[in-house]
Short mmCIF file of C-alpha atoms and ligand atoms in Angstrom, two decimals:
data_model
loop_
_atom_site.label_atom_id
_atom_site.label_comp_id
_atom_site.label_asym_id
_atom_site.label_seq_id
_atom_site.Cartn_x
_atom_site.Cartn_y
_atom_site.Cartn_z
CA UNK A 1 74.90 12.19 -13.76
CA UNK A 2 77.21 14.76 -12.18
CA UNK A 3 76.18 18.39 -11.81
CA UNK A 4 78.93 20.58 -13.30
CA UNK A 5 79.21 24.23 -12.24
CA UNK A 6 81.62 26.36 -14.30
CA UNK A 7 83.22 29.49 -12.80
CA UNK A 8 84.27 32.18 -15.28
CA UNK A 9 85.47 35.78 -15.42
CA UNK A 10 85.94 36.68 -19.08
CA UNK A 11 85.49 35.62 -22.67
CA UNK A 12 84.65 32.04 -21.86
CA UNK A 13 86.28 30.18 -24.75
CA UNK A 14 87.04 27.29 -22.39
CA UNK A 15 83.40 27.30 -21.27
CA UNK A 16 82.46 27.15 -24.98
CA UNK A 17 84.75 24.14 -25.45
CA UNK A 18 82.91 22.43 -22.57
CA UNK A 19 79.48 23.31 -24.00
CA UNK A 20 80.55 22.01 -27.44
CA UNK A 21 81.90 18.79 -25.91
CA UNK A 22 78.61 18.33 -24.05
CA UNK A 23 76.57 18.95 -27.22
CA UNK A 24 78.78 16.48 -29.13
CA UNK A 25 78.11 13.78 -26.52
CA UNK A 26 81.70 13.79 -25.28
CA UNK A 27 80.71 14.29 -21.63
CA UNK A 28 78.51 11.28 -21.00
CA UNK A 29 78.12 11.37 -17.24
CA UNK A 30 77.91 15.07 -16.48
CA UNK A 31 75.83 18.12 -17.31
CA UNK A 32 76.72 21.82 -17.04
CA UNK A 33 73.94 23.02 -14.76
CA UNK A 34 75.17 26.53 -13.96
CA UNK A 35 77.75 29.14 -14.94
CA UNK A 36 78.88 31.51 -12.19
CA UNK A 37 80.79 34.67 -13.11
CA UNK A 38 82.90 37.04 -11.02
CA UNK A 39 82.12 39.73 -13.57
CA UNK A 40 78.61 40.72 -14.67
CA UNK A 41 79.96 41.86 -18.06
CA UNK A 42 81.72 38.58 -18.90
CA UNK A 43 80.91 37.36 -22.40
CA UNK A 44 80.96 33.86 -20.93
CA UNK A 45 77.53 34.64 -19.39
CA UNK A 46 76.16 35.27 -22.88
CA UNK A 47 77.52 31.93 -24.03
CA UNK A 48 75.73 30.22 -21.11
CA UNK A 49 72.43 32.01 -21.80
CA UNK A 50 72.65 31.14 -25.52
CA UNK A 51 72.75 27.51 -24.46
CA UNK A 52 69.97 27.65 -21.90
CA UNK A 53 72.33 27.27 -18.95
CA UNK A 54 71.43 28.88 -15.61
CA UNK A 55 73.74 31.78 -14.63
CA UNK A 56 74.74 33.65 -11.48
CA UNK A 57 77.14 36.49 -10.64
CA UNK A 58 79.15 36.81 -7.43
CA UNK A 59 81.73 39.57 -7.04
CA UNK A 60 84.52 39.56 -4.48
CA UNK A 61 84.26 43.33 -4.01
CA UNK A 62 80.66 43.02 -2.80
CA UNK A 63 81.96 41.27 0.36
CA UNK A 64 83.86 42.84 3.21
CA UNK A 65 86.54 40.17 3.40
CA UNK A 66 87.64 36.82 1.99
CA UNK A 67 85.77 34.92 4.72
CA UNK A 68 82.40 36.50 3.88
CA UNK A 69 82.97 35.98 0.15
CA UNK A 70 83.95 32.34 0.67
CA UNK A 71 80.86 31.72 2.78
CA UNK A 72 78.56 33.21 0.13
CA UNK A 73 80.25 31.27 -2.68
CA UNK A 74 80.03 27.94 -0.81
CA UNK A 75 76.36 28.57 -0.12
CA UNK A 76 75.72 29.35 -3.79
CA UNK A 77 77.62 26.25 -4.95
CA UNK A 78 75.65 24.11 -2.48
CA UNK A 79 72.30 25.46 -3.70
CA UNK A 80 73.43 24.49 -7.22
CA UNK A 81 74.26 20.96 -5.98
CA UNK A 82 77.72 21.12 -7.55
CA UNK A 83 79.46 17.73 -7.89
CA UNK A 84 82.27 19.23 -9.97
CA UNK A 85 83.42 22.86 -10.05
CA UNK A 86 85.42 23.90 -13.09
CA UNK A 87 87.50 27.08 -13.00
CA UNK A 88 87.55 28.11 -16.67
CA UNK A 89 89.38 31.43 -16.76
CA UNK A 90 88.19 32.31 -13.25
CA UNK A 91 90.32 35.15 -11.90
CA UNK A 92 89.23 35.40 -8.24
CA UNK A 93 91.28 33.61 -5.57
CA UNK A 94 89.32 30.98 -3.65
CA UNK A 95 89.83 30.87 0.11
CA UNK A 96 90.46 27.80 2.25
CA UNK A 97 86.82 27.37 3.20
CA UNK A 98 85.79 26.92 -0.44
CA UNK A 99 88.63 24.49 -1.09
CA UNK A 100 87.90 22.47 2.06
CA UNK A 101 84.17 22.38 1.33
CA UNK A 102 84.80 20.88 -2.12
CA UNK A 103 88.04 18.93 -1.61
CA UNK A 104 89.12 17.22 -4.87
CA UNK A 105 86.01 18.51 -6.62
CA UNK A 106 87.45 21.74 -8.03
CA UNK A 107 89.57 21.67 -11.20
CA UNK A 108 91.36 24.53 -12.97
CA UNK A 109 92.81 25.09 -16.42
CA UNK A 110 96.16 26.90 -16.40
CA UNK A 111 97.86 28.10 -19.60
CA UNK A 112 101.36 26.66 -19.05
CA UNK A 113 103.05 23.38 -18.24
CA UNK A 114 102.97 23.48 -14.41
CA UNK A 115 105.33 23.88 -12.50
CA UNK A 116 106.57 26.47 -15.05
CA UNK A 117 104.98 29.92 -15.18
CA UNK A 118 102.42 29.39 -12.46
CA UNK A 119 101.52 30.61 -8.99
CA UNK A 120 100.54 34.06 -7.82
CA UNK A 121 100.63 36.73 -10.53
CA UNK A 122 100.66 34.19 -13.39
CA UNK A 123 97.32 34.40 -15.14
CA UNK A 124 95.96 35.07 -18.61
CA UNK A 125 98.29 36.84 -21.04
CA UNK A 126 100.96 37.35 -18.35
CA UNK A 127 101.78 33.65 -18.44
CA UNK A 128 102.60 33.82 -22.15
CA UNK A 129 104.55 37.07 -21.75
CA UNK A 130 106.79 35.34 -19.20
CA UNK A 131 107.19 32.20 -21.33
CA UNK A 132 108.34 34.34 -24.30
CA UNK A 133 110.62 36.40 -22.06
CA UNK A 134 112.32 33.20 -20.86
CA UNK A 135 112.63 31.94 -24.43
CA UNK A 136 111.12 28.50 -23.82
CA UNK A 137 110.60 26.52 -27.01
CA UNK A 138 107.73 24.46 -25.65
CA UNK A 139 104.86 25.57 -23.44
CA UNK A 140 101.33 24.22 -23.05
CA UNK A 141 98.43 23.88 -20.65
CA UNK A 142 97.60 21.97 -17.48
CA UNK A 143 94.37 20.83 -15.85
CA UNK A 144 94.80 20.29 -12.12
CA UNK A 145 92.85 19.91 -8.90
CA UNK A 146 92.67 23.06 -6.80
CA UNK A 147 94.18 22.96 -3.32
CA UNK A 148 95.43 25.62 -0.88
CA UNK A 149 98.57 26.24 -2.93
CA UNK A 150 98.06 28.51 -5.95
CA UNK A 151 98.35 26.25 -9.05
CA UNK A 152 99.82 23.57 -6.74
CA UNK A 153 97.14 20.86 -6.74
CA UNK A 154 97.44 17.40 -8.27
CA UNK A 155 97.96 17.48 -12.04
CA UNK A 156 95.30 15.71 -14.11
CA UNK A 157 96.27 16.34 -17.77
CA UNK A 158 98.91 18.34 -19.62
CA UNK A 159 99.52 19.06 -23.29
CA UNK A 160 102.61 20.62 -24.85
CA UNK A 161 102.49 23.33 -27.52
CA UNK A 162 105.43 24.65 -29.61
CA UNK A 163 106.57 28.24 -29.36
CA UNK A 164 107.36 29.74 -32.79
CA UNK A 165 109.81 32.46 -33.83
CA UNK A 166 108.06 35.82 -33.82
CA UNK A 167 105.26 34.76 -31.45
CA UNK A 168 103.55 37.56 -29.54
CA UNK A 169 101.82 36.79 -26.21
CA UNK A 170 98.47 37.03 -28.03
CA UNK A 171 99.49 34.63 -30.82
CA UNK A 172 100.93 32.16 -28.33
CA UNK A 173 97.85 32.39 -26.11
CA UNK A 174 95.61 31.55 -29.06
CA UNK A 175 97.78 28.55 -30.08
CA UNK A 176 97.85 27.22 -26.49
CA UNK A 177 94.07 27.54 -26.28
CA UNK A 178 93.41 25.88 -29.65
CA UNK A 179 95.97 23.08 -29.40
CA UNK A 180 95.80 22.37 -25.67
CA UNK A 181 93.24 24.07 -23.39
CA UNK A 182 90.12 23.44 -25.47
CA UNK A 183 91.09 19.77 -25.74
CA UNK A 184 92.33 18.80 -22.29
CA UNK A 185 89.70 20.67 -20.25
CA UNK A 186 86.68 18.83 -21.74
CA UNK A 187 88.65 15.55 -21.56
CA UNK A 188 89.47 16.08 -17.87
CA UNK A 189 85.82 16.91 -17.13
CA UNK A 190 84.69 13.78 -18.93
CA UNK A 191 87.24 11.63 -17.04
CA UNK A 192 86.13 13.14 -13.72
CA UNK A 193 82.45 12.49 -14.47
CA UNK A 194 83.31 8.89 -15.44
CA UNK A 195 85.16 8.58 -12.09
CA UNK A 196 88.36 7.64 -13.91
CA UNK A 197 90.66 9.98 -11.97
CA UNK A 198 92.11 8.48 -8.80
CA UNK A 199 94.23 10.54 -6.41
CA UNK A 200 96.79 8.42 -4.56
CA UNK A 201 98.25 8.99 -1.11
CA UNK A 202 101.08 11.15 -2.52
CA UNK A 203 98.51 13.51 -4.06
CA UNK A 204 99.36 12.23 -7.54
CA UNK A 205 96.58 11.37 -9.97
CA UNK A 206 96.24 8.08 -11.81
CA UNK A 207 94.07 8.24 -14.90
CA UNK A 208 92.12 5.12 -15.87
CA UNK A 209 91.16 5.78 -19.51
C1 LIG B 301 92.63 30.85 -20.42
O1 LIG B 301 93.81 30.91 -21.17
C2 LIG B 301 92.88 30.16 -19.09
O2 LIG B 301 93.80 29.12 -19.19
C3 LIG B 301 93.45 31.31 -18.29
O3 LIG B 301 92.67 32.42 -18.66
C4 LIG B 301 92.18 32.25 -19.98
C5 LIG B 301 90.67 32.41 -19.99
O4 LIG B 301 90.15 32.38 -21.29
N1 LIG B 301 93.40 31.03 -16.87
C6 LIG B 301 94.33 31.43 -16.02
O5 LIG B 301 95.29 32.11 -16.33
C7 LIG B 301 94.11 30.99 -14.57
N2 LIG B 301 95.31 31.15 -13.82
P1 LIG B 301 88.62 32.05 -21.58
O6 LIG B 301 87.77 32.98 -20.70
O7 LIG B 301 88.46 32.38 -23.04
O8 LIG B 301 88.37 30.60 -21.28
#
């Protein structure tokens, strides 16, 4: 059974999708053991508490520099015995030390079809604003491993979502969450816990469903 630690910053609808999947028996070989937030006010913490899941808060601004923050976060993740770290709407940049300490054990959900609308500055609603500005007709979501390149790690799962006439960033965000994020994130977590994701020498994943 793998210990899953979920990192959050906000509303936590992706965390809720993971909790629901766990309660529905869709994550057979893993258990969410802790939710760590970068923001003490995050509603995601409430969702964790409502489900009896251990919580912790760690804020970047409480540390002098990235190195100190990274050290504290790695220590916390080690005390929680994390086998899998899921970034579910986590808005703090992780430094190299965190990534190296948990190589190929950190996954992230991003609200576009990578490599479109990703990288530094592309997060949350901004991603959908840019997709609408460009006039793309299809967008979606991506689950990927986290490496040193922002949104550049090996892709695990993607799902496309149609853009409709008259969409606002908020409407599009909701559709991408409902039709893609809340489905592919729990599926990727389940595949990881079942050890069905292989990363080959070219840093490309092969999924053994
Ligand atoms: C989600 O749309 C997630 O994909 C996005 O933030 C939102 C968090 O919502 N993440 C990023 O943009 C990361 N670059 P949630 O707190 O309701 O899960």
